Amino acid sequence: MATTPAQGPLTGVRVVELAGIGPGPFAAMLLADLGADVVRVDRPGGVGLAIDPAYDVTNRNKRSVVVDLKAADGPARVLDLAARADVLVEGYRPGVAERLGVGPEDCHARNPALVYGRMTGWGQDGPLAQRAGHDIAYIALTGTLGMIGEPDRPPAVPANLLGDYAGGSLYLVVGVLAALHHARATGTGQVVDAAIVDGTTHLSAMIHGMLAAGGWQDRRGANLLDGGCPYYGTYATADGRYMAVGPLEPQFYDEFVGLLGLPEHADARKDWTRWGELREAVAARFASRTRDEWTAVFEGSDACVAPVLSLAEAPHHPHLAARGTFTDHGGITQPAPAPRFSATPTAVRTGPARPGADTAGVARDWDVPDLLKGLE
C-alpha cells in the first residue's frame, strides 16, 4: 500500500529504484524507511547474488513491479514512472541506463525536476569506470582497507559495510536528499554521481588531516584508533570471546585500569615506551575471566568497555532492547529504521517486496495503467 501520513519525514516522496545489488537497494531501503513510496522495478528472473526475496530486508517498505527493460515497451514503462517520481536510483555501469533508454536525458525530458541518483563503485568517469568490481576492490584503492587490521597480518575485511553501505549508500542518500531540496526550491533536477571510491575516501578526512599534521603513521596498528594503542582495541577473554576497550580520555583510563586491577599502570597512558608492557598486562587480565564476568565488572562504569557481541546476541542486549534498535517483522529480526524523528516517526511497515507483487497497486496509485499490459 502507499505511504500515509506519520510514516516518516519523506512521506509523499516518490522514488523509482531500478533493481540491482548491494548499495543501491540499501539506499532505496533507507529512503523507504524514511517514508518515501519506493517502487522497485525488478527485472524478469531477478538479479545476480540476490537472496531469497522473502528474507531480503533491504527490500522492506517498498513495492515492486516487474519490467523487462530489453522488451520493446520496457523503457516506456520506466519513463512513465520517472515522469511521476521525485527520485530515481540506478546502479548500472556507466552508459547502460542510456543504452536501455532510461538514462538521465530521457528521464529529464519527461520530468525536468527529477533527481537522478547513480550508484557505482568507480564513478561515472575515470580510467576504471567501465571495470567490474566489488566493495573490497573499491576500498582497497582509497587507502582505507590498508588501515584496518594487525600490522603483521593482511588487512582485515570489514564485510561490505565500509564501502558499499557507508561510502556508497549513505553518500547516495545524502546526495539525493540535497538534490531533492534544490529541485523543490528551483524546479530543476540533476544527476547525483555517488561513487564508493569517493564516499569511502571522504570518510577518511580526519585521518588525512592527522597524517598531514604528523599525528598518524601510514601503517596498520601504529596509531591511536587503529589498534596500535593498548587502550583502544579488543582483548580475548577466558572463554574465547572478546571485550572492546576504548578509554581514551584520562579520567576514563583511570577508571579502566582501576576496575581491571592494574593500578600500577595508571601513568602508562601517554608513555609510548610502556605501551608494550601495558598491552601484555591488559591481555593477561582479560584472559583470566570470561566475557560475561568482565562485563559485570565494568557494568555502570565510565571505563568505556563493552562486550563484543555476535549478530544473534546483539538484539538481546538490554540497552538495544530498551531502545528498540532491533525489531521483529514477519518473523525476521532486523535493524529498526534509523535515525529517529520526533514528529514523523518511522517503522517497518511492510516486509520485503516480492518481485511484481505490487504492480496493480502502483499502476493505480501512480496512474501508470500501462504497467498492467500483459498481466490481464
Coordinates of C-alpha atoms in Angstrom, one line a residue:
M1 CA 0.0 0.0 0.0
A2 CA 1.1 3.6 -0.5
T3 CA 2.5 5.6 2.4
T4 CA 0.2 7.6 4.6
P5 CA 0.9 10.5 7.0
A6 CA 3.1 9.9 10.0
Q7 CA 5.1 7.2 8.3
G8 CA 8.3 9.2 8.1
P9 CA 9.6 12.6 7.0
L10 CA 9.7 11.6 3.4
T11 CA 6.0 10.7 3.2
G12 CA 4.8 11.8 -0.2
V13 CA 8.1 11.5 -1.9
R14 CA 8.1 9.0 -4.8
V15 CA 11.2 7.0 -5.7
V16 CA 11.8 4.7 -8.6
E17 CA 14.5 2.1 -7.9
L18 CA 16.0 0.2 -10.9
A19 CA 16.8 -3.2 -9.3
G20 CA 20.4 -4.0 -8.6
I21 CA 22.5 -5.5 -5.8
G22 CA 24.4 -4.0 -2.8
P23 CA 24.4 -0.3 -2.2
G24 CA 21.6 0.7 -4.5
P25 CA 18.9 -1.4 -2.8
F26 CA 20.2 -0.4 0.7
A27 CA 20.0 3.3 -0.2
A28 CA 16.5 2.8 -1.5
M29 CA 15.6 0.9 1.7
L30 CA 16.7 3.9 3.7
L31 CA 14.6 6.2 1.7
A32 CA 11.7 3.8 2.1
D33 CA 12.3 3.6 5.9
L34 CA 12.1 7.4 6.0
G35 CA 8.6 7.2 4.5
A36 CA 9.1 7.5 0.7
D37 CA 6.9 5.5 -1.6
V38 CA 9.7 3.4 -3.2
V39 CA 8.8 1.4 -6.3
R40 CA 11.4 -1.2 -7.2
V41 CA 11.5 -2.1 -10.9
D42 CA 12.6 -5.7 -10.8
R43 CA 13.8 -7.5 -13.9
P44 CA 12.3 -10.8 -15.0
G45 CA 14.3 -13.6 -13.4
G46 CA 15.8 -11.4 -10.6
V47 CA 19.3 -10.1 -10.2
G48 CA 22.6 -11.9 -9.6
L49 CA 23.7 -12.6 -6.0
A50 CA 20.2 -11.9 -4.7
I51 CA 19.0 -13.8 -1.6
D52 CA 15.6 -15.4 -1.2
P53 CA 13.2 -12.4 -1.7
A54 CA 11.3 -13.4 1.4
Y55 CA 14.4 -12.6 3.5
D56 CA 15.8 -9.6 1.7
V57 CA 15.1 -6.9 4.3
T58 CA 16.8 -4.3 2.1
N59 CA 13.5 -4.5 0.1
R60 CA 11.3 -3.8 3.1
N61 CA 8.9 -0.8 3.0
K62 CA 9.0 -0.9 -0.8
R63 CA 6.6 -2.0 -3.6
S64 CA 7.7 -4.0 -6.6
V65 CA 6.8 -4.1 -10.3
V66 CA 8.5 -6.3 -13.0
V67 CA 9.5 -4.6 -16.2
D68 CA 11.7 -6.1 -18.9
L69 CA 13.8 -3.2 -20.0
K70 CA 15.0 -5.1 -23.0
A71 CA 11.4 -5.5 -24.3
A72 CA 10.2 -3.0 -26.9
D73 CA 7.8 -1.3 -24.4
G74 CA 10.0 -1.7 -21.3
P75 CA 11.8 1.6 -21.3
A76 CA 8.5 3.4 -21.8
R77 CA 7.1 1.9 -18.6
V78 CA 10.0 3.1 -16.6
L79 CA 9.8 6.6 -18.2
D80 CA 6.1 6.7 -17.2
L81 CA 7.1 6.0 -13.6
A82 CA 10.0 8.5 -13.8
A83 CA 7.6 11.2 -15.1
R84 CA 5.6 10.9 -11.8
A85 CA 8.6 10.4 -9.5
D86 CA 10.8 12.8 -7.4
V87 CA 13.8 10.5 -7.4
L88 CA 15.2 7.6 -9.5
V89 CA 18.0 5.4 -8.3
E90 CA 20.1 3.1 -10.5
G91 CA 23.3 1.2 -10.1
Y92 CA 24.3 0.1 -13.6
R93 CA 27.7 0.5 -15.1
P94 CA 28.1 4.0 -16.7
G95 CA 26.2 4.2 -20.0
V96 CA 24.0 1.1 -19.5
A97 CA 20.9 3.1 -18.5
E98 CA 21.4 5.3 -21.5
R99 CA 21.6 2.3 -23.8
L100 CA 18.4 1.0 -22.3
G101 CA 16.7 4.3 -22.9
V102 CA 16.2 5.2 -19.3
G103 CA 19.2 7.5 -18.8
P104 CA 19.1 11.0 -17.3
E105 CA 18.5 12.7 -20.6
D106 CA 15.5 10.5 -21.4
C107 CA 14.1 10.9 -17.9
H108 CA 14.6 14.6 -17.6
A109 CA 12.8 15.0 -21.0
R110 CA 9.7 13.7 -19.2
N111 CA 10.4 15.2 -15.8
P112 CA 12.9 18.1 -15.5
A113 CA 12.7 18.2 -11.7
L114 CA 13.7 14.5 -11.3
V115 CA 16.7 13.7 -9.1
Y116 CA 18.6 11.0 -10.9
G117 CA 20.8 9.1 -8.4
R118 CA 23.6 7.0 -9.8
M119 CA 25.3 4.4 -7.6
T120 CA 28.6 2.9 -8.8
G121 CA 31.9 1.7 -7.3
W122 CA 34.3 3.6 -9.5
G123 CA 32.1 6.6 -10.5
Q124 CA 30.7 7.8 -13.9
D125 CA 34.1 8.6 -15.3
G126 CA 37.8 7.9 -14.9
P127 CA 40.0 5.0 -16.2
L128 CA 38.2 2.3 -14.2
A129 CA 34.7 3.5 -14.7
Q130 CA 33.8 0.6 -17.0
R131 CA 35.5 -2.1 -15.0
A132 CA 33.7 -4.6 -12.8
G133 CA 34.4 -4.5 -9.1
H134 CA 33.0 -5.1 -5.6
D135 CA 33.4 -3.3 -2.3
I136 CA 36.8 -4.8 -1.4
A137 CA 38.5 -3.5 -4.5
Y138 CA 36.9 -0.1 -4.2
I139 CA 38.1 0.5 -0.6
A140 CA 41.5 -1.0 -1.4
L141 CA 42.3 1.9 -3.7
T142 CA 41.2 4.5 -1.2
G143 CA 43.7 3.6 1.4
T144 CA 41.0 2.8 4.0
L145 CA 41.3 -1.0 3.6
G146 CA 45.0 -0.8 4.2
M147 CA 44.4 1.0 7.6
I148 CA 42.4 -1.9 9.1
G149 CA 43.9 -4.9 10.8
E150 CA 47.0 -6.1 12.6
P151 CA 50.4 -4.9 11.4
D152 CA 51.8 -8.4 10.8
R153 CA 48.7 -9.8 9.0
P154 CA 46.8 -8.9 5.8
P155 CA 44.3 -6.1 6.1
A156 CA 41.1 -7.1 7.7
V157 CA 38.0 -7.3 5.5
P158 CA 35.1 -5.1 7.1
A159 CA 32.4 -7.2 5.4
N160 CA 30.8 -4.8 2.9
L161 CA 29.9 -2.2 5.5
L162 CA 32.7 0.4 4.8
G163 CA 32.5 0.5 1.0
D164 CA 29.0 -0.5 -0.2
Y165 CA 27.0 1.0 2.6
A166 CA 29.0 3.7 4.4
G167 CA 30.9 5.0 1.4
G168 CA 28.2 4.2 -1.1
S169 CA 24.6 4.0 0.0
L170 CA 24.8 6.7 2.7
Y171 CA 26.5 9.2 0.3
L172 CA 23.9 8.5 -2.4
V173 CA 21.1 9.2 0.1
V174 CA 22.8 12.4 1.3
G175 CA 23.3 13.5 -2.3
V176 CA 19.7 12.6 -3.3
L177 CA 18.2 14.5 -0.4
A178 CA 20.3 17.5 -1.1
A179 CA 19.4 17.5 -4.8
L180 CA 15.7 17.0 -3.9
H181 CA 15.9 20.1 -1.7
H182 CA 17.4 22.0 -4.6
A183 CA 14.8 20.6 -7.1
R184 CA 11.9 21.7 -4.9
A185 CA 13.4 25.2 -4.5
T186 CA 14.2 25.7 -8.2
G187 CA 12.2 23.1 -10.2
T188 CA 15.4 21.8 -11.6
G189 CA 16.5 18.2 -11.2
Q190 CA 20.1 16.9 -11.6
V191 CA 22.3 13.8 -11.7
V192 CA 23.9 12.6 -8.4
D193 CA 27.1 10.7 -9.2
A194 CA 27.7 8.6 -6.0
A195 CA 30.9 6.6 -6.2
I196 CA 32.0 4.3 -3.5
V197 CA 35.6 5.4 -4.0
D198 CA 34.6 9.0 -3.4
G199 CA 32.5 8.3 -0.4
T200 CA 34.9 6.0 1.3
T201 CA 37.8 8.4 0.7
H202 CA 35.6 11.2 2.2
L203 CA 35.1 9.1 5.3
S204 CA 38.9 9.2 6.0
A205 CA 39.0 13.1 6.0
M206 CA 40.1 13.3 9.7
I207 CA 42.7 10.6 9.2
H208 CA 44.2 12.6 6.3
G209 CA 44.3 15.7 8.4
M210 CA 46.1 13.8 11.2
L211 CA 48.5 12.3 8.6
A212 CA 49.4 15.8 7.3
A213 CA 49.9 17.0 10.9
G214 CA 52.3 14.1 11.7
G215 CA 49.8 12.6 14.1
W216 CA 49.1 9.5 12.1
Q217 CA 51.5 6.9 10.8
D218 CA 50.7 5.5 7.4
R219 CA 50.8 1.8 8.5
R220 CA 48.4 -0.5 10.4
G221 CA 48.4 -1.0 14.1
A222 CA 50.5 2.0 14.9
N223 CA 48.0 4.7 15.8
L224 CA 45.6 5.8 18.4
L225 CA 42.4 4.5 16.7
D226 CA 43.7 1.5 14.6
G227 CA 44.6 -0.9 17.3
G228 CA 48.1 0.4 17.9
C229 CA 47.1 1.9 21.2
P230 CA 46.7 -0.7 24.0
Y231 CA 43.7 1.0 25.5
Y232 CA 41.8 1.2 22.2
G233 CA 41.2 -2.3 20.9
T234 CA 39.9 -5.8 21.6
Y235 CA 41.1 -8.5 24.0
A236 CA 40.3 -12.2 24.3
T237 CA 38.6 -13.5 27.5
A238 CA 38.9 -16.8 29.2
D239 CA 36.0 -18.3 27.2
G240 CA 37.4 -17.3 23.8
R241 CA 35.2 -14.3 23.5
Y242 CA 36.2 -10.6 23.4
M243 CA 35.9 -7.3 25.2
A244 CA 36.2 -3.9 23.4
V245 CA 38.2 -1.3 25.2
G246 CA 38.3 2.5 24.4
P247 CA 39.0 4.7 27.5
L248 CA 40.9 7.4 25.5
E249 CA 40.4 10.3 28.0
P250 CA 42.5 10.3 31.2
Q251 CA 39.5 10.1 33.6
F252 CA 38.1 7.2 31.7
Y253 CA 41.5 5.5 31.5
D254 CA 42.0 5.8 35.3
E255 CA 38.7 4.1 35.9
F256 CA 39.6 1.4 33.4
V257 CA 42.9 0.4 35.0
G258 CA 41.3 0.6 38.4
L259 CA 38.5 -1.8 37.6
L260 CA 40.8 -4.0 35.6
G261 CA 43.1 -4.3 38.6
L262 CA 46.1 -2.7 37.1
P263 CA 46.6 0.5 39.2
E264 CA 50.4 0.3 38.7
H265 CA 49.8 1.1 35.0
A266 CA 47.9 4.4 35.7
D267 CA 50.8 6.5 34.5
A268 CA 51.4 4.5 31.3
R269 CA 48.7 6.1 29.3
K270 CA 50.9 8.6 27.4
D271 CA 54.2 6.8 27.8
W272 CA 54.6 5.1 24.4
T273 CA 57.7 3.2 25.8
R274 CA 55.4 1.4 28.2
W275 CA 52.7 0.5 25.8
G276 CA 54.1 -3.0 25.1
E277 CA 54.1 -3.9 28.8
L278 CA 50.6 -2.3 29.2
R279 CA 49.2 -4.3 26.3
E280 CA 50.6 -7.6 27.8
A281 CA 49.2 -6.8 31.3
V282 CA 45.8 -5.9 29.9
A283 CA 45.7 -9.0 27.8
A284 CA 46.6 -11.2 30.7
R285 CA 44.0 -9.7 33.0
F286 CA 41.2 -10.1 30.4
A287 CA 42.3 -13.7 29.7
S288 CA 41.7 -14.5 33.4
R289 CA 37.9 -14.2 33.3
T290 CA 35.0 -14.8 30.9
R291 CA 33.5 -12.2 28.8
D292 CA 30.3 -12.1 30.9
E293 CA 32.3 -11.8 34.1
W294 CA 34.2 -8.8 32.8
T295 CA 31.0 -7.3 31.5
A296 CA 29.7 -7.4 35.1
V297 CA 32.9 -5.8 36.4
F298 CA 32.6 -2.8 34.1
E299 CA 28.8 -2.6 34.3
G300 CA 27.7 1.0 35.1
S301 CA 31.2 2.5 34.8
D302 CA 32.6 5.1 32.5
A303 CA 35.6 3.0 31.6
C304 CA 34.4 2.7 28.0
V305 CA 34.5 -1.1 27.9
A306 CA 31.9 -3.3 26.2
P307 CA 31.5 -6.9 25.4
V308 CA 31.9 -7.9 21.7
L309 CA 28.5 -9.4 20.8
S310 CA 27.6 -11.6 17.9
L311 CA 24.9 -10.7 15.4
A312 CA 22.5 -13.1 17.1
E313 CA 23.3 -11.8 20.6
A314 CA 23.0 -8.0 19.8
P315 CA 19.2 -7.8 19.7
H316 CA 19.1 -9.1 23.3
H317 CA 21.4 -6.6 24.9
P318 CA 19.4 -4.6 27.5
H319 CA 20.3 -1.2 26.0
L320 CA 19.4 -2.1 22.4
A321 CA 16.3 -3.9 23.6
A322 CA 15.2 -0.9 25.6
R323 CA 15.6 1.4 22.6
G324 CA 14.1 -1.0 20.1
T325 CA 17.2 -0.8 18.0
F326 CA 16.1 -4.1 16.5
T327 CA 12.6 -5.0 15.5
D328 CA 10.8 -8.2 14.5
H329 CA 8.6 -8.1 11.4
G330 CA 7.2 -11.1 9.6
G331 CA 9.3 -13.5 11.7
I332 CA 12.6 -11.7 10.8
T333 CA 14.7 -9.9 13.4
Q334 CA 16.2 -6.9 11.7
P335 CA 17.6 -3.4 12.5
A336 CA 14.9 -0.9 13.0
P337 CA 14.8 2.2 10.8
A338 CA 17.3 4.9 11.8
P339 CA 17.7 7.7 12.7
R340 CA 14.6 8.7 14.8
F341 CA 12.2 11.6 14.4
S342 CA 10.1 13.3 17.0
A343 CA 7.3 14.5 14.7
T344 CA 7.4 11.9 11.9
P345 CA 8.2 8.5 13.4
T346 CA 9.4 5.7 11.1
A347 CA 8.6 2.0 11.2
V348 CA 9.0 -1.2 9.3
R349 CA 5.6 -1.0 7.6
T350 CA 5.9 -3.9 5.2
G351 CA 8.1 -6.9 4.7
P352 CA 10.4 -7.5 1.7
A353 CA 8.7 -6.6 -1.5
R354 CA 8.1 -9.7 -3.7
P355 CA 9.0 -9.1 -7.4
G356 CA 6.0 -7.9 -9.3
A357 CA 3.6 -8.4 -6.4
D358 CA 2.5 -4.7 -6.3
T359 CA 2.0 -4.0 -10.0
A360 CA -1.7 -3.3 -9.8
G361 CA -1.4 -1.0 -6.8
V362 CA 1.4 1.0 -8.3
A363 CA -0.4 1.3 -11.6
R364 CA -3.4 2.7 -9.8
D365 CA -1.6 5.0 -7.3
W366 CA 0.9 6.4 -9.8
D367 CA -1.6 6.5 -12.6
V368 CA 0.5 4.3 -14.9
P369 CA -2.1 1.9 -16.4
D370 CA 0.3 0.6 -19.0
L371 CA 2.1 -1.3 -16.2
L372 CA -0.8 -3.8 -16.4
K373 CA -0.3 -4.6 -20.0
G374 CA 0.4 -8.3 -20.3
L375 CA -0.9 -9.0 -16.8
E376 CA -4.6 -9.2 -17.8

